[in-house]
Amino acid sequence: MTNSIYDIVIIGGGASGLMLAAQCDLNGKKGLILEGGSSPGSKLLMSGGGRCNITHGGPVKDFVYAYGNEGQTLRRCLYRHNNLELARWLIGHGIELADENGDPVDASYGPDGIDSAGRVFPASGKARDVLETFLEEASWNGWQIETGAKVSGLRKDDSWKITLINGYELYSRNVVAASGGITYPETGSDGSMLEILEDLGIDINEPRPALAPVCVENYPYAELSGVSIPDVTATAYSSDAACTCKGKAARMKGDLLFTHEGLSGPVILNISKYVEPGELIRLCYNKELHELPRRMQRILRERSRGLLGDVRTNVLAAFLQQDDFIVSGVDERGMVTAGGVSLDEIDMKTMRIKKHEGLYVIGEAIDADGITGGYNLQLCWSTAAAAADDLNDVI
Ligand SMILES: Cc1cc2nc3c(=O)[nH]c(=O)nc-3n(C[C@H](O)[C@H](O)[C@H](O)COP(=O)(O)OP(=O)(O)OC[C@H]3O[C@@H](n4cnc5c(N)ncnc54)[C@H](O)[C@@H]3O)c2cc1C
């Protein structure tokens, strides 16, 4: 770090900050990444269980729906910097890609998206390969990284004054908040930057865990821990509607996983941001009783015990369509954060904060999050690429 003014400082050396640095050639200008943790990319290394589900195949028009209500606002950014752009960049930098079955992913198809359905991974199955590629390219572009450099304050004078937790102060013409959300705080994403941004008068929608397992009252399936049921429909009902089941908040379909403590698997992770304690999740197994695992059949029979004849049969049939649970808690360890910097504050073409010149925000720090399947790292890429385009022009 030096005392002279930087042209760009990126706060956060996670996926989005590194993706930005990898796409922004400083051309002799001064750029610095401030990473609060002891090493960059901690969460990226965890992604996809260490395999890094970097994006999702298919046409980009299908992507918009993966981000719920925010999808339409993100549309432009996702279209301009889509999965095909990310795949081509990675392949161009020596990272071959594969689908879930290990078959190669072809990025020559276009312009609508990757010609492959489902999750996309580096063919090596190693998140570290992706991290190292971003780091190498960032270094090639002239970026320096300072680790153990946690930002505690940000103020606009003639340029941006950045204060570190150890009291050190530095200045930059442009600042990019790439500081993630609030979940997995041990990776450094502890929400501290969101508070700093809020102090600058920026509207922050309350951050909360998403893509999280859910605990329910009177959970009957603890002994099925580890059992997965494919193609289950989960419907979330808001608290107002929990008694009447008239107002549904969201509906998702996918695999359900029973854990020791509660419900998980993609269908639950994807619906978790729509429920709070006291609200209702209705599971529809989309199967006949005999198609479910034997142990589950037994539990369902036990739950309908005490009822006689037709009533019992009807209750069993009803469980298959409507197995209702009151939510007792959403796990704090969501894989992403819902909430963050309000999209109203951001120019989605450039990722500039509209009310503060020279301030940008990208990645999980913005109030947008995707379902499981590579959509969150794609969002990091799309927002980072948008900011890189603008910064490449500005500096
Ligand atoms: C277990 C797990 C598995 C996942 N798997 C996938 C997957 O396979 N595919 C997918 O698409 N998504 C996945 N995700 C989500 C994805 O990893 C995140 O959406 C993505 O890493 C967010 O990137 P980011 O750069 O915005 O934030 P982060 O990766 O959280 O990076 C933010 C960085 O900013 C730093 N920072 C924060 N505050 C400060 C501060 N005040 N000063 C300095 N530095 C600061 C942090 O230390 C951190 O390094 C997974 C997440 C988890 C937890």
mmCIF file of N, CA and C in Angstrom, residues 262-320:
data_model
loop_
_atom_site.group_PDB
_atom_site.id
_atom_site.type_symbol
_atom_site.label_atom_id
_atom_site.label_comp_id
_atom_site.label_asym_id
_atom_site.label_seq_id
_atom_site.Cartn_x
_atom_site.Cartn_y
_atom_site.Cartn_z
ATOM 1 N N GLY A 262 -33.820 -31.438 10.155
ATOM 2 C CA GLY A 262 -34.919 -30.846 9.401
ATOM 3 C C GLY A 262 -34.831 -31.128 7.920
ATOM 4 N N LEU A 263 -35.347 -30.169 7.139
ATOM 5 C CA LEU A 263 -35.498 -30.362 5.699
ATOM 6 C C LEU A 263 -34.384 -29.639 4.949
ATOM 7 N N SER A 264 -33.885 -30.281 3.898
ATOM 8 C CA SER A 264 -32.856 -29.643 3.072
ATOM 9 C C SER A 264 -33.003 -30.140 1.634
ATOM 10 N N GLY A 265 -31.934 -30.058 0.861
ATOM 11 C CA GLY A 265 -32.004 -30.412 -0.560
ATOM 12 C C GLY A 265 -32.405 -29.189 -1.369
ATOM 13 N N PRO A 266 -32.142 -29.224 -2.703
ATOM 14 C CA PRO A 266 -32.370 -28.037 -3.530
ATOM 15 C C PRO A 266 -33.749 -27.411 -3.372
ATOM 16 N N VAL A 267 -34.813 -28.212 -3.278
ATOM 17 C CA VAL A 267 -36.156 -27.604 -3.227
ATOM 18 C C VAL A 267 -36.333 -26.763 -1.960
ATOM 19 N N ILE A 268 -35.752 -27.217 -0.848
ATOM 20 C CA ILE A 268 -35.871 -26.470 0.417
ATOM 21 C C ILE A 268 -34.913 -25.278 0.412
ATOM 22 N N LEU A 269 -33.668 -25.494 -0.047
ATOM 23 C CA LEU A 269 -32.708 -24.379 -0.095
ATOM 24 C C LEU A 269 -33.300 -23.230 -0.911
ATOM 25 N N ASN A 270 -33.921 -23.598 -2.046
ATOM 26 C CA ASN A 270 -34.439 -22.545 -2.934
ATOM 27 C C ASN A 270 -35.637 -21.807 -2.349
ATOM 28 N N ILE A 271 -36.403 -22.467 -1.496
ATOM 29 C CA ILE A 271 -37.600 -21.808 -0.958
ATOM 30 C C ILE A 271 -37.317 -21.140 0.393
ATOM 31 N N SER A 272 -36.124 -21.406 0.957
ATOM 32 C CA SER A 272 -35.856 -20.980 2.336
ATOM 33 C C SER A 272 -35.960 -19.464 2.537
ATOM 34 N N LYS A 273 -35.657 -18.673 1.510
ATOM 35 C CA LYS A 273 -35.675 -17.215 1.739
ATOM 36 C C LYS A 273 -37.096 -16.669 1.805
ATOM 37 N N TYR A 274 -38.057 -17.510 1.420
ATOM 38 C CA TYR A 274 -39.446 -17.037 1.428
ATOM 39 C C TYR A 274 -40.176 -17.383 2.724
ATOM 40 N N VAL A 275 -39.502 -18.062 3.675
ATOM 41 C CA VAL A 275 -40.202 -18.453 4.907
ATOM 42 C C VAL A 275 -39.518 -17.912 6.154
ATOM 43 N N GLU A 276 -40.330 -17.743 7.177
ATOM 44 C CA GLU A 276 -39.841 -17.326 8.494
ATOM 45 C C GLU A 276 -40.489 -18.235 9.526
ATOM 46 N N PRO A 277 -39.934 -18.260 10.747
ATOM 47 C CA PRO A 277 -40.564 -19.068 11.785
ATOM 48 C C PRO A 277 -42.047 -18.724 11.925
ATOM 49 N N GLY A 278 -42.847 -19.774 12.083
ATOM 50 C CA GLY A 278 -44.293 -19.580 12.227
ATOM 51 C C GLY A 278 -45.030 -19.719 10.907
ATOM 52 N N GLU A 279 -44.283 -19.658 9.801
ATOM 53 C CA GLU A 279 -44.938 -19.797 8.501
ATOM 54 C C GLU A 279 -44.968 -21.263 8.077
ATOM 55 N N LEU A 280 -45.649 -21.511 6.974
ATOM 56 C CA LEU A 280 -45.933 -22.908 6.628
ATOM 57 C C LEU A 280 -45.259 -23.327 5.319
ATOM 58 N N ILE A 281 -44.691 -24.527 5.344
ATOM 59 C CA ILE A 281 -44.202 -25.145 4.101
ATOM 60 C C ILE A 281 -45.064 -26.371 3.832
ATOM 61 N N ARG A 282 -45.603 -26.450 2.645
ATOM 62 C CA ARG A 282 -46.396 -27.635 2.249
ATOM 63 C C ARG A 282 -45.590 -28.440 1.241
ATOM 64 N N LEU A 283 -45.370 -29.720 1.549
ATOM 65 C CA LEU A 283 -44.641 -30.589 0.626
ATOM 66 C C LEU A 283 -45.635 -31.476 -0.115
ATOM 67 N N CYS A 284 -45.445 -31.576 -1.421
ATOM 68 C CA CYS A 284 -46.230 -32.514 -2.220
ATOM 69 C C CYS A 284 -45.210 -33.452 -2.859
ATOM 70 N N TYR A 285 -45.309 -34.755 -2.533
ATOM 71 C CA TYR A 285 -44.242 -35.683 -2.949
ATOM 72 C C TYR A 285 -44.364 -36.099 -4.410
ATOM 73 N N ASN A 286 -45.502 -35.806 -5.034
ATOM 74 C CA ASN A 286 -45.727 -36.164 -6.444
ATOM 75 C C ASN A 286 -45.498 -37.645 -6.706
ATOM 76 N N LYS A 287 -45.876 -38.486 -5.747
ATOM 77 C CA LYS A 287 -45.646 -39.934 -5.886
ATOM 78 C C LYS A 287 -46.767 -40.717 -5.210
ATOM 79 N N GLU A 288 -46.898 -41.990 -5.613
ATOM 80 C CA GLU A 288 -47.776 -42.916 -4.876
ATOM 81 C C GLU A 288 -47.005 -43.380 -3.654
ATOM 82 N N LEU A 289 -47.759 -43.880 -2.650
ATOM 83 C CA LEU A 289 -47.123 -44.308 -1.402
ATOM 84 C C LEU A 289 -46.013 -45.342 -1.655
ATOM 85 N N HIS A 290 -46.289 -46.320 -2.532
ATOM 86 C CA HIS A 290 -45.318 -47.407 -2.736
ATOM 87 C C HIS A 290 -44.042 -46.926 -3.437
ATOM 88 N N GLU A 291 -44.077 -45.724 -4.011
ATOM 89 C CA GLU A 291 -42.868 -45.204 -4.683
ATOM 90 C C GLU A 291 -41.901 -44.527 -3.703
ATOM 91 N N LEU A 292 -42.361 -44.347 -2.463
ATOM 92 C CA LEU A 292 -41.495 -43.717 -1.450
ATOM 93 C C LEU A 292 -40.673 -44.785 -0.737
ATOM 94 N N PRO A 293 -39.529 -44.416 -0.122
ATOM 95 C CA PRO A 293 -38.733 -45.410 0.605
ATOM 96 C C PRO A 293 -39.578 -46.100 1.684
ATOM 97 N N ARG A 294 -39.291 -47.391 1.924
ATOM 98 C CA ARG A 294 -40.116 -48.178 2.865
ATOM 99 C C ARG A 294 -40.190 -47.549 4.249
ATOM 100 N N ARG A 295 -39.027 -47.032 4.709
ATOM 101 C CA ARG A 295 -39.013 -46.442 6.056
ATOM 102 C C ARG A 295 -39.927 -45.225 6.127
ATOM 103 N N MET A 296 -40.010 -44.501 5.023
ATOM 104 C CA MET A 296 -40.884 -43.319 5.005
ATOM 105 C C MET A 296 -42.354 -43.749 4.970
ATOM 106 N N GLN A 297 -42.628 -44.814 4.208
ATOM 107 C CA GLN A 297 -43.996 -45.347 4.179
ATOM 108 C C GLN A 297 -44.442 -45.690 5.601
ATOM 109 N N ARG A 298 -43.503 -46.335 6.346
ATOM 110 C CA ARG A 298 -43.840 -46.736 7.722
ATOM 111 C C ARG A 298 -44.157 -45.509 8.579
ATOM 112 N N ILE A 299 -43.321 -44.465 8.450
ATOM 113 C CA ILE A 299 -43.550 -43.254 9.272
ATOM 114 C C ILE A 299 -44.901 -42.609 8.914
ATOM 115 N N LEU A 300 -45.185 -42.567 7.619
ATOM 116 C CA LEU A 300 -46.467 -41.970 7.208
ATOM 117 C C LEU A 300 -47.630 -42.791 7.769
ATOM 118 N N ARG A 301 -47.486 -44.133 7.752
ATOM 119 C CA ARG A 301 -48.566 -44.980 8.313
ATOM 120 C C ARG A 301 -48.715 -44.698 9.804
ATOM 121 N N GLU A 302 -47.556 -44.595 10.495
ATOM 122 C CA GLU A 302 -47.619 -44.323 11.950
ATOM 123 C C GLU A 302 -48.304 -42.996 12.228
ATOM 124 N N ARG A 303 -48.013 -42.000 11.376
ATOM 125 C CA ARG A 303 -48.608 -40.674 11.600
ATOM 126 C C ARG A 303 -50.126 -40.695 11.396
ATOM 127 N N SER A 304 -50.611 -41.655 10.609
ATOM 128 C CA SER A 304 -52.062 -41.708 10.406
ATOM 129 C C SER A 304 -52.720 -42.738 11.340
ATOM 130 N N ARG A 305 -51.865 -43.364 12.210
ATOM 131 C CA ARG A 305 -52.394 -44.385 13.143
ATOM 132 C C ARG A 305 -53.418 -43.748 14.081
ATOM 133 N N GLY A 306 -54.341 -44.582 14.543
ATOM 134 C CA GLY A 306 -55.352 -44.045 15.450
ATOM 135 C C GLY A 306 -56.613 -43.679 14.690
ATOM 136 N N LEU A 307 -56.415 -43.527 13.370
ATOM 137 C CA LEU A 307 -57.599 -43.231 12.553
ATOM 138 C C LEU A 307 -58.087 -44.548 11.950
ATOM 139 N N LEU A 308 -59.331 -44.615 11.623
ATOM 140 C CA LEU A 308 -59.882 -45.890 11.170
ATOM 141 C C LEU A 308 -60.240 -45.868 9.685
ATOM 142 N N GLY A 309 -60.169 -47.058 9.090
ATOM 143 C CA GLY A 309 -60.722 -47.331 7.770
ATOM 144 C C GLY A 309 -60.475 -46.234 6.747
ATOM 145 N N ASP A 310 -61.537 -45.749 6.160
ATOM 146 C CA ASP A 310 -61.459 -44.776 5.074
ATOM 147 C C ASP A 310 -60.709 -43.525 5.489
ATOM 148 N N VAL A 311 -60.958 -43.113 6.744
ATOM 149 C CA VAL A 311 -60.325 -41.870 7.211
ATOM 150 C C VAL A 311 -58.817 -42.017 7.135
ATOM 151 N N ARG A 312 -58.337 -43.161 7.625
ATOM 152 C CA ARG A 312 -56.889 -43.384 7.645
ATOM 153 C C ARG A 312 -56.316 -43.374 6.219
ATOM 154 N N THR A 313 -57.015 -44.069 5.319
ATOM 155 C CA THR A 313 -56.561 -44.120 3.927
ATOM 156 C C THR A 313 -56.527 -42.711 3.340
ATOM 157 N N ASN A 314 -57.560 -41.935 3.655
ATOM 158 C CA ASN A 314 -57.616 -40.575 3.115
ATOM 159 C C ASN A 314 -56.498 -39.696 3.676
ATOM 160 N N VAL A 315 -56.213 -39.884 4.968
ATOM 161 C CA VAL A 315 -55.151 -39.078 5.588
ATOM 162 C C VAL A 315 -53.806 -39.426 4.955
ATOM 163 N N LEU A 316 -53.579 -40.718 4.733
ATOM 164 C CA LEU A 316 -52.334 -41.141 4.089
ATOM 165 C C LEU A 316 -52.212 -40.521 2.693
ATOM 166 N N ALA A 317 -53.303 -40.591 1.943
ATOM 167 C CA ALA A 317 -53.283 -40.022 0.583
ATOM 168 C C ALA A 317 -53.039 -38.515 0.664
ATOM 169 N N ALA A 318 -53.634 -37.876 1.680
ATOM 170 C CA ALA A 318 -53.479 -36.417 1.818
ATOM 171 C C ALA A 318 -52.028 -36.055 2.136
ATOM 172 N N PHE A 319 -51.337 -36.879 2.965
ATOM 173 C CA PHE A 319 -49.929 -36.610 3.293
ATOM 174 C C PHE A 319 -49.077 -36.538 2.020
ATOM 175 N N LEU A 320 -49.413 -37.380 1.056
ATOM 176 C CA LEU A 320 -48.601 -37.417 -0.169
ATOM 177 C C LEU A 320 -48.746 -36.116 -0.961
#
